[in-house]
Coordinates of C-alpha atoms and ligand atoms in Angstrom, one line a residue:
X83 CA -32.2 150.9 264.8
X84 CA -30.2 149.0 267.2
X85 CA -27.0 150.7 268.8
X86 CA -24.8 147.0 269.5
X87 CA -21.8 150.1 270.3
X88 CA -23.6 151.6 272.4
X89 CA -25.5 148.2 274.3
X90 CA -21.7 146.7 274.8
X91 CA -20.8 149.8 276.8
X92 CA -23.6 150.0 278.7
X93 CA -24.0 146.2 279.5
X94 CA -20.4 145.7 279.7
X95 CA -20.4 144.6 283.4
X96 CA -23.2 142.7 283.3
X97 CA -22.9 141.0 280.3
X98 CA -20.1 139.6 282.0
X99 CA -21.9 138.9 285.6
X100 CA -24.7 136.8 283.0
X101 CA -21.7 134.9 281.3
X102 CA -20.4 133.7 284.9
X103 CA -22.8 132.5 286.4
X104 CA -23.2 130.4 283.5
X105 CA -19.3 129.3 283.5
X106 CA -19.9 128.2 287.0
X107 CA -21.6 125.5 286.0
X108 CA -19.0 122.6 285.8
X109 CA -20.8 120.8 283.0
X110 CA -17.8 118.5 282.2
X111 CA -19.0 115.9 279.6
X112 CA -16.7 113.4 279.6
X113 CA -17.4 112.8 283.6
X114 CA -20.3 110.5 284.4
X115 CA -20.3 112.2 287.7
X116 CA -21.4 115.3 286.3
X117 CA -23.9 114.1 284.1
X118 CA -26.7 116.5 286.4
X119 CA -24.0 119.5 285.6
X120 CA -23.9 119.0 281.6
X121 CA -28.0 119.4 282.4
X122 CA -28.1 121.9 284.2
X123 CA -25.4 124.1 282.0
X124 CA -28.1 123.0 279.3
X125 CA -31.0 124.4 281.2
X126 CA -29.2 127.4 282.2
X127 CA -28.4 128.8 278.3
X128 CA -31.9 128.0 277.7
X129 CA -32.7 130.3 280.3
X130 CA -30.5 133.0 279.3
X131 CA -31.8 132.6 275.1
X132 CA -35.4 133.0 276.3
X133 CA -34.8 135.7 278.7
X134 CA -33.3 137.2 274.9
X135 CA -36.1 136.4 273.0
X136 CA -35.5 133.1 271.8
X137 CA -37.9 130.2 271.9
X138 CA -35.4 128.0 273.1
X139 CA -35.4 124.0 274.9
X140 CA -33.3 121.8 276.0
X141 CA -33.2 118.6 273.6
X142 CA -32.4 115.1 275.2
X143 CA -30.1 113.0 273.6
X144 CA -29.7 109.2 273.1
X145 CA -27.0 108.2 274.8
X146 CA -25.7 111.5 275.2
X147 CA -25.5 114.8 277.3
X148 CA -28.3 116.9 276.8
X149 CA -28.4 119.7 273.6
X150 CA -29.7 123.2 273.6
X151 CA -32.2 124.0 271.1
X152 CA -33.4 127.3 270.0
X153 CA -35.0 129.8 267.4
X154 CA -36.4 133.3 266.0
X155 CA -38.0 133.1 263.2
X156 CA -39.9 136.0 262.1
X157 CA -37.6 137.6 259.1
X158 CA -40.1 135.8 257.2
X159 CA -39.4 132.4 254.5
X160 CA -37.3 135.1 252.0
X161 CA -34.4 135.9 254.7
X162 CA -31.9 133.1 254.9
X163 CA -31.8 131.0 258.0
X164 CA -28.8 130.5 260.0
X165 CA -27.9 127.9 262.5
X166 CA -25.7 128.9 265.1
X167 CA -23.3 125.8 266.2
X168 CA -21.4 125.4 269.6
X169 CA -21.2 123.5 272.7
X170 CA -22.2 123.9 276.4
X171 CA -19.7 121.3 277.8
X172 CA -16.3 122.4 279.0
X173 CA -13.5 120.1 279.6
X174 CA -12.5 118.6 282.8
X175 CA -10.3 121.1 284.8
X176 CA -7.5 118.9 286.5
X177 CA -4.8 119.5 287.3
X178 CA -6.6 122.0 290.1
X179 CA -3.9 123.1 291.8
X180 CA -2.8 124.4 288.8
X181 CA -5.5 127.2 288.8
X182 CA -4.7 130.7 290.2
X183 CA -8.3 131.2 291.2
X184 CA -10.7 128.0 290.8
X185 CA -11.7 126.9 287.6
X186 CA -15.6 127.2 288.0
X187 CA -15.1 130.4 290.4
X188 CA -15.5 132.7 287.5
X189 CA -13.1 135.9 288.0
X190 CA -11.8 138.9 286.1
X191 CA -8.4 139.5 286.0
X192 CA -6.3 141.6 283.9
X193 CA -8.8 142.2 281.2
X194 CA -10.1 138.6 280.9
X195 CA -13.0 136.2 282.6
X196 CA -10.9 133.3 284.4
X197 CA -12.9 130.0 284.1
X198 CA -12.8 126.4 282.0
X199 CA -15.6 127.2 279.7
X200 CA -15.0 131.4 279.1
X201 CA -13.4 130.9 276.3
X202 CA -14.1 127.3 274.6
X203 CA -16.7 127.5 274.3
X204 CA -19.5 129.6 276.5
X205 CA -18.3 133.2 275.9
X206 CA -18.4 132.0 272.3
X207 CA -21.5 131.1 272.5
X208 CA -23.1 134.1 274.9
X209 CA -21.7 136.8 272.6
X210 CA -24.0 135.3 269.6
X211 CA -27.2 135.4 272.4
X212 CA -26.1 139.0 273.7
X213 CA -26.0 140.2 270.5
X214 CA -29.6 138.5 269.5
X215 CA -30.5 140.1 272.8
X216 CA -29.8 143.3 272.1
X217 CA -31.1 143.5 268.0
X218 CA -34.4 141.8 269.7
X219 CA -34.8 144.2 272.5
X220 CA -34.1 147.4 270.4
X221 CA -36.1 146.4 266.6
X222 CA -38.3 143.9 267.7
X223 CA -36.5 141.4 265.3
X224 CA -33.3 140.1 264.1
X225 CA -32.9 140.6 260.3
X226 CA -32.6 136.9 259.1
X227 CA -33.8 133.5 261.1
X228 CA -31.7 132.2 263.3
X229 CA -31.5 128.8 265.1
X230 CA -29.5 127.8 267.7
X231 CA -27.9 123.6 268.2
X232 CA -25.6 124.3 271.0
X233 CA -24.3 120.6 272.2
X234 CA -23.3 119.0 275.3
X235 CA -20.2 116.9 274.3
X236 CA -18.7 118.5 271.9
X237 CA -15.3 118.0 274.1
X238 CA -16.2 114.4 274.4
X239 CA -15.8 114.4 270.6
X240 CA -19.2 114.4 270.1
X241 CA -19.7 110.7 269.8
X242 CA -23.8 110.6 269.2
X243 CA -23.8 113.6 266.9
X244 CA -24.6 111.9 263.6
X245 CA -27.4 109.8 265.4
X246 CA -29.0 113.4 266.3
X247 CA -28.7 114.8 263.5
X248 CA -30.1 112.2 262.1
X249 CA -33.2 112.8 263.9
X250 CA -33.1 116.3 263.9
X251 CA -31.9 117.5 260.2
X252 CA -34.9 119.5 259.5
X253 CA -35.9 121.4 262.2
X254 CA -31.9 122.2 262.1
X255 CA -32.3 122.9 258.3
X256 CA -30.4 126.4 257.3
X257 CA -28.7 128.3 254.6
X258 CA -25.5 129.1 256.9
X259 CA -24.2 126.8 259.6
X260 CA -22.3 129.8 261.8
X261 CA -19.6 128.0 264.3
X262 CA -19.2 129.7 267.2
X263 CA -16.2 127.4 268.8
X264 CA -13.0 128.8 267.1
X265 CA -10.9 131.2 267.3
X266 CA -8.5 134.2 265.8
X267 CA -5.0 134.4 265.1
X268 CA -3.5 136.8 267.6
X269 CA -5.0 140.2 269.5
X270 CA -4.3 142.1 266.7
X271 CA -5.1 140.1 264.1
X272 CA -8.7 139.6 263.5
X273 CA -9.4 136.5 261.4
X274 CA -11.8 134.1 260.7
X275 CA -11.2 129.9 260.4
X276 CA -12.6 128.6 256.9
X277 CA -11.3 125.3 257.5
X278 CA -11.3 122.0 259.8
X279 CA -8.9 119.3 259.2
X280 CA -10.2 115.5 258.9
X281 CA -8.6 112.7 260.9
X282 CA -8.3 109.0 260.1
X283 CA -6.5 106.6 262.8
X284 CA -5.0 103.2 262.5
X285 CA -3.2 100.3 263.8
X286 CA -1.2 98.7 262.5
X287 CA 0.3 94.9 263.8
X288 CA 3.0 92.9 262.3
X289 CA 3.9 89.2 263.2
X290 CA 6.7 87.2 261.5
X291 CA 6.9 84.5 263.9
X292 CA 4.9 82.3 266.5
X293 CA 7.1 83.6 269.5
X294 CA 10.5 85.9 269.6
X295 CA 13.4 83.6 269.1
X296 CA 17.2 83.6 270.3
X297 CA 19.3 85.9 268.4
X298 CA 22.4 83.9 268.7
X299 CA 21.0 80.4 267.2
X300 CA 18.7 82.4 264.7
X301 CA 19.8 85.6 263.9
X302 CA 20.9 86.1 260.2
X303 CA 18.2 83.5 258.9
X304 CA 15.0 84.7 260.3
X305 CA 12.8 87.8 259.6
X306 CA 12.9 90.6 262.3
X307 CA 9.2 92.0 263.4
X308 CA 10.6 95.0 264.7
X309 CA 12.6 95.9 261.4
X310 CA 10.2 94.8 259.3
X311 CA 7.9 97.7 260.7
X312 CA 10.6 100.6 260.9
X313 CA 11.2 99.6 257.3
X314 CA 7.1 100.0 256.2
X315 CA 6.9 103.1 258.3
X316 CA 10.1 104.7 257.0
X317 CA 8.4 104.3 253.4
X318 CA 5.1 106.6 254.3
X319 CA 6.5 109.6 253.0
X320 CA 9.2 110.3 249.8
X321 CA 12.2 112.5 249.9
X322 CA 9.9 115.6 249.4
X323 CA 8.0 115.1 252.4
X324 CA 5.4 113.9 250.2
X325 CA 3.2 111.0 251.8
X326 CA 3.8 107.7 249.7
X327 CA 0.5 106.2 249.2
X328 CA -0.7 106.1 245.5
X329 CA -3.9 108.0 245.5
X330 CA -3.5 110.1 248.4
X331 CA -3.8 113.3 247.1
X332 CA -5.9 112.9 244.4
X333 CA -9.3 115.0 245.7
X334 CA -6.7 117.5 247.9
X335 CA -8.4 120.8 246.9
X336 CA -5.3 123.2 245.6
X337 CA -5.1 126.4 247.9
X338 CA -5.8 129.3 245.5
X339 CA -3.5 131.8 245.1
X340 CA -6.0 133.8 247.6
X341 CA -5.4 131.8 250.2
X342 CA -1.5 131.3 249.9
X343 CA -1.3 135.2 250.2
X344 CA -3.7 135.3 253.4
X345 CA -1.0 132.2 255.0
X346 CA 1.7 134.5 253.8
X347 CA 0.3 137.3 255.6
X348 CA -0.5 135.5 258.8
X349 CA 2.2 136.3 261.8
X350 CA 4.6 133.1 262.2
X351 CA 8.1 133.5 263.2
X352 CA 9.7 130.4 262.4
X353 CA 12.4 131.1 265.3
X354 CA 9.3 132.0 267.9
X355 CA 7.6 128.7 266.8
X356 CA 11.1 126.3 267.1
X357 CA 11.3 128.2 270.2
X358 CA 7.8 127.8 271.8
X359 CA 8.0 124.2 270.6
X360 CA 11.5 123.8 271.5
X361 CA 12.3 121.8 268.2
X362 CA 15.7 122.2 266.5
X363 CA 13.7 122.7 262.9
X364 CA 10.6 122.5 260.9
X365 CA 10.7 120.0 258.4
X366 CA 7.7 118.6 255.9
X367 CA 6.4 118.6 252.2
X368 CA 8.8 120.4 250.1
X369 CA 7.3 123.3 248.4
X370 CA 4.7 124.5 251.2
X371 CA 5.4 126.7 254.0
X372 CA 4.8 125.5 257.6
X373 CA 2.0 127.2 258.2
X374 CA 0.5 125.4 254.5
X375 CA 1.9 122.3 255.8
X376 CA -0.2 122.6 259.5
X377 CA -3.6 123.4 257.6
X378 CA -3.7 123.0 254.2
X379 CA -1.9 120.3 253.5
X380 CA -2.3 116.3 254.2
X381 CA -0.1 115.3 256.8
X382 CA 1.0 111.4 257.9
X383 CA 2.4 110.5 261.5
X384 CA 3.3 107.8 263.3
X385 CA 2.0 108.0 266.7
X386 CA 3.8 105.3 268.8
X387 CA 5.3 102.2 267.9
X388 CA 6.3 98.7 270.5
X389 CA 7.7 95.7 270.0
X390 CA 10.6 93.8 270.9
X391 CA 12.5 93.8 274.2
X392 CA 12.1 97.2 276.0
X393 CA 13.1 96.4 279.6
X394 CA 16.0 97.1 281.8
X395 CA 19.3 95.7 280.1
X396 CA 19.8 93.5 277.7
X397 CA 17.5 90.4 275.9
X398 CA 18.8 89.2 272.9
X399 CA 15.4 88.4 270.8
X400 CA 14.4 88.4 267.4
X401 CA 11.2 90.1 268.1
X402 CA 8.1 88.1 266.9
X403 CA 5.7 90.9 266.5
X404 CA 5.8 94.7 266.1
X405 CA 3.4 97.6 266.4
X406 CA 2.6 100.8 265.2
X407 CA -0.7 103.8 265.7
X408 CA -0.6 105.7 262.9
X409 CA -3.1 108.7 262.0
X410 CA -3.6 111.0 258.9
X411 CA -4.6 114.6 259.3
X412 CA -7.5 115.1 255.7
X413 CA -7.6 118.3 254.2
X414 CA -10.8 119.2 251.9
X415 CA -11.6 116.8 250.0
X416 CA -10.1 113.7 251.4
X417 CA -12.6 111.4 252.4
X418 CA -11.8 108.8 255.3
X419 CA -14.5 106.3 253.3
X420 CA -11.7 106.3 250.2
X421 CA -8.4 106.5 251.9
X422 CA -8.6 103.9 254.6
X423 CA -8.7 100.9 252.1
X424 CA -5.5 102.9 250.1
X425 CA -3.8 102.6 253.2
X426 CA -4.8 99.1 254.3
X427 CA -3.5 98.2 250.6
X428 CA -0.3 100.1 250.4
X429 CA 0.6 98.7 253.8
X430 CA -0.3 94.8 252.5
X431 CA 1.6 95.5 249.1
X432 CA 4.8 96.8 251.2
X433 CA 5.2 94.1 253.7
X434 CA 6.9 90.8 252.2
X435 CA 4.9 87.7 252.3
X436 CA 6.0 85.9 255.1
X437 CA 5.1 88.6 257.3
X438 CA 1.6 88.8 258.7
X439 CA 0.2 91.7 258.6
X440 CA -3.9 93.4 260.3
X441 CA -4.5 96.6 259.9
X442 CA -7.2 97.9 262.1
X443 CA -9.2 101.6 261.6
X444 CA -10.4 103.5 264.2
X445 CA -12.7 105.7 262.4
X446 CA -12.3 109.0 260.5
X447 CA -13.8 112.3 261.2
X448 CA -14.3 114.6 257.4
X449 CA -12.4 117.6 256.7
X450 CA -14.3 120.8 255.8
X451 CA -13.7 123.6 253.6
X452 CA -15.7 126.8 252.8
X453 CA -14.1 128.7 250.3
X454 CA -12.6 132.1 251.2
X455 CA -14.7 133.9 248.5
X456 CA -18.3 132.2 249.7
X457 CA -20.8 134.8 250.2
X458 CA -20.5 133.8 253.8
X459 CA -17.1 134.1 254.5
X460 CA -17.3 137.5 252.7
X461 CA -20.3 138.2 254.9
X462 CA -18.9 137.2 258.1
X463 CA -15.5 139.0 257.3
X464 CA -17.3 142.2 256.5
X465 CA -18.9 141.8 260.2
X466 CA -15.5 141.3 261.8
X467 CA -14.0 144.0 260.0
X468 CA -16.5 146.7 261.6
X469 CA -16.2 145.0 265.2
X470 CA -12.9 144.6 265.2
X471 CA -12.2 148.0 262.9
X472 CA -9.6 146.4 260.8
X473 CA -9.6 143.7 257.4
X474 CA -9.6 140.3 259.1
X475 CA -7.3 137.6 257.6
X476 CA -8.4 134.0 256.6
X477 CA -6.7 130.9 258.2
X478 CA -7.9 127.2 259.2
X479 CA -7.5 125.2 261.7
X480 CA -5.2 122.3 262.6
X481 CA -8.0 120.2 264.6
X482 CA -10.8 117.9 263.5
X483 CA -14.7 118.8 264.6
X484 CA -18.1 118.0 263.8
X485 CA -18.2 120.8 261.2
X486 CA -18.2 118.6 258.5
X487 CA -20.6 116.4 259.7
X488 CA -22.9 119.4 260.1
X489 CA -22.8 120.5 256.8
X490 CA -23.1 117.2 255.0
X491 CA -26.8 116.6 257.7
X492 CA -28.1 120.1 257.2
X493 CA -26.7 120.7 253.2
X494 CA -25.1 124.1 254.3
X495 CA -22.0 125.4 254.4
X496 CA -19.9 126.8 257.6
X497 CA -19.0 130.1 258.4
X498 CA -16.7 130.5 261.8
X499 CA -17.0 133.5 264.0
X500 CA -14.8 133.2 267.2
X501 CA -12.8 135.3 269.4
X502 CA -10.6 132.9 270.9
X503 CA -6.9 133.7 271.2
X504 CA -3.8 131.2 270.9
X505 CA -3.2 132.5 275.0
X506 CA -6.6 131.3 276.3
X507 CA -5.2 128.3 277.4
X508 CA -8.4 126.2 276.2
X509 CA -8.3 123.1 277.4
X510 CA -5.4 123.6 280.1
X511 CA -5.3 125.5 283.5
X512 CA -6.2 129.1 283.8
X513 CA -8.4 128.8 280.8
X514 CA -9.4 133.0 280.5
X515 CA -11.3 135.0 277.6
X516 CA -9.8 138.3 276.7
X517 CA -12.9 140.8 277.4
X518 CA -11.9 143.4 274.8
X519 CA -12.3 140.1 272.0
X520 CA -15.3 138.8 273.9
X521 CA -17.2 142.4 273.4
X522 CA -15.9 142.8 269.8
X523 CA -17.1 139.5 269.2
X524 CA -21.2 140.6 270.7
X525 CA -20.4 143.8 268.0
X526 CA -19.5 141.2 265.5
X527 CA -22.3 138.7 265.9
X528 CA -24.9 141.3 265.3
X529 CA -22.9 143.0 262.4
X530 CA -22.7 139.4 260.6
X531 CA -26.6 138.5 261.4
X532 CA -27.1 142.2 258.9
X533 CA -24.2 141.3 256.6
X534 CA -25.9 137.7 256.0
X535 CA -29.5 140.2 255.4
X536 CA -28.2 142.2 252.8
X537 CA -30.0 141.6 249.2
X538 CA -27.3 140.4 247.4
X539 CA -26.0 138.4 250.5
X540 CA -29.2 137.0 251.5
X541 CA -30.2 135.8 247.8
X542 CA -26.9 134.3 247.5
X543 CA -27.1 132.1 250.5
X544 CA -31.1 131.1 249.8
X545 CA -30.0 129.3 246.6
X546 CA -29.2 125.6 246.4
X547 CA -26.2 124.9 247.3
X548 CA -24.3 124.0 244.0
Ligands
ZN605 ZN1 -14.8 124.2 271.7

């Protein structure tokens, strides 16, 4: 029986020496110019997953960076198959000089691997092969099928994602989706991410007249663009916080009285957070404490707004036209497909009639949910628990992914394992990966592929999803 204690103590060092030389790779998606990068980070984790014992390839993608592909399966057709989601791509790096050692000069300092990529989202995505590694090299099998779709721009926000899946649902096909790209709560706190948020994205332009007129010969008689809008934006939420638009929250899925303890019990200082912020309070939906309102909750902002006379001095206008981008974060189930016509609608039934008024979508992303009492979830907090030799909390996460989109192509649910901390700087200079979390999450990985074995577990997870 495989010792994953035991291989993490002995490998330590060179677990690490395998994960840099992968991080070195500057496979920044989002830059044509390192196109050959993105394919060669692709070719490299193919390298490392059959030097594990994987059959793995690199997938080409239509009009996209390159995928990694990969697979075991000999647990045989009665042990659930799980598909391991992540990303190869990093972000870009600048601003350079902002790095205490370069970004894709991989270097271990104070207990953590200094690159763009350690922690979002390579090291996430090595401790899952490690751990195969290991469970392969010491049983001659892992105890369920796994399959790897590790993507190359993922930080490019994954824009030919549906296409591939498309094309490649069933040889992706699965009874877990396991998400490798997210992280825990704080050092101490182990905790798993049940949760994405969904996104939808508008402008919005208002015109009341052909061309902005003189505010002395028509003030007091004509309509005013730039009022008009302040007036339709300041009506988006009620006096509760609540957002205004009929329908809105009609397929929010209630937290459960599960999940409202596990916010409770997460670690947020109001005072820390005003502080690291530097806001003067917290204010939103009555009723729902800021951490609710930041991830379980459906939130409305207004993202910029023009119009008028913004120059130097003074210009005394009636503006003609005014502007506004305004974006929704979804929780579960809000669907982009239902609520962009409710807001299109509430915005033409607000605005008088002799104001013109376009509303324009730029596209929605799904929210996703897996319930905190999924076999998975139990499965994958039973895992973390051992590794990380404490009861993990549940929490979900602000941002908006593919997750959704995954689970919808490949009719599985996800299940997030990831070590990354709130101080990894993902994203931002002197990205690092705490090495401690980074081993933990190698123990954890193989831990969860047994969990996700077990009878009970295993029959659970083979069953159509209801
Ligand atoms: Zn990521």
């Amino acid at each position: 029986m495989a010792d994953i204690d035991a291989f993490v103590q002995a490998e330590a060092d060179a677990l690490v020496a395998e994960l840099s030389t992968w991080c070195a790779i500057p496979s920044i998606s989002s830059d044509p110019g390192h196109a050959a990068d993105v394919r060669r980070s692709a070719e490299h984790l193919a390298g490392l997953m059959e030097a594990a014992g994987l059959a793995a390839e690199v997938l080409a993608v239509d009009g996209g960076q390159p995928a990694v592909y990969a697979e075991w399966l000999g647990a045989g057709a009665e042990a659930p198959t799980i598909t391991v989601y992540g990303h190869h791509d990093v972000q870009p790096a600048d601003p350079l000089e902002e790095w205490t050692t370069p970004p894709f000069e991989p270097t271990v300092r104070d207990g953590c691997l200094h690159a763009r990529g350690a922690s979002d989202d390579k090291g996430q995505i090595h401790f899952q092969v490690s751990a195969m590694r290991h469970l392969l090299a010491a049983d001659g099998r892992l105890p369920v099928n796994v399959k790897f779709f590790v993507e190359g721009e993922e930080e490019s926000g994954s824009p030919t994602i549906d296409a591939f899946l498309g094309e490649h649902a069933r040889r992706l096909a699965c009874d877990l989706i396991l998400v490798s790209d997210t992280g825990m709560v704080a050092e101490d706190v182990p905790s798993l991410v049940t949760a994405m948020r969904g996104l939808i994205y508008f402008q919005v332009d208002l015109r009341t007249a052909p061309v902005d007129l003189h505010s002395g010969s028509f003030g007091g008689a004509v309509p005013n663009a730039v009022a008009e809008l302040v007036e339709l934006l300041a009506g988006l939420k009620d006096a509760a916080g609540r957002i205004a638009i009929p329908g809105w929250y009609d397929d929010v899925v209630p937290l459960t009285d599960e999940e409202r303890a596990n916010f409770a019990a997460l670690p947020f200082d109001p005072e820390q957070f005003k502080a690291v912020t530097g806001v003067g309070a917290l204010p939103g939906e009555e009723g729902w404490s800021p951490v609710e309102r930041m991830s379980g909750r459906p939130t409305a902002d207004v993202n910029g707004v023009w119009g008028g006379f913004t120059g130097v001095g003074s210009k005394t206008i009636i503006p003609a036209e005014a502007h506004a981008k305004v974006s929704f974060r979804l929780v579960a189930d809000q669907d982009p497909a239902r609520l962009e016509p409710l807001f299109a609608r509430w915005v033409r039934d607000r605005v008088p009639p002799h104001v013109q008024v376009s509303v324009r979508s730029f596209g929605g992303v799904k929210p996703a949910l897996t319930p905190l009492d999924h076999p998975g979830n139990r499965a994958a907090a039973r895992a973390v628990a051992r590794a990380f030799a404490k009861e993990p909390l549940f929490s979900r996460e602000g941002g908006s992914g593919p997750e959704r989109a995954l689970s919808d192509a490949l009719g599985a649910a996800c299940v997030y394992l990831g070590v990354m901390l709130p101080e990894d700087r993902i994203h931002a200079p002197d990205e690092r990966l705490l090495l401690a979390n980074y081993y933990r999450g190698v123990q954890a990985a193989a831990y969860a592929l047994e969990e996700f074995a077990r009878p009970e577990v295993a029959a659970a997870l083979r069953a159509p999803a209801g």
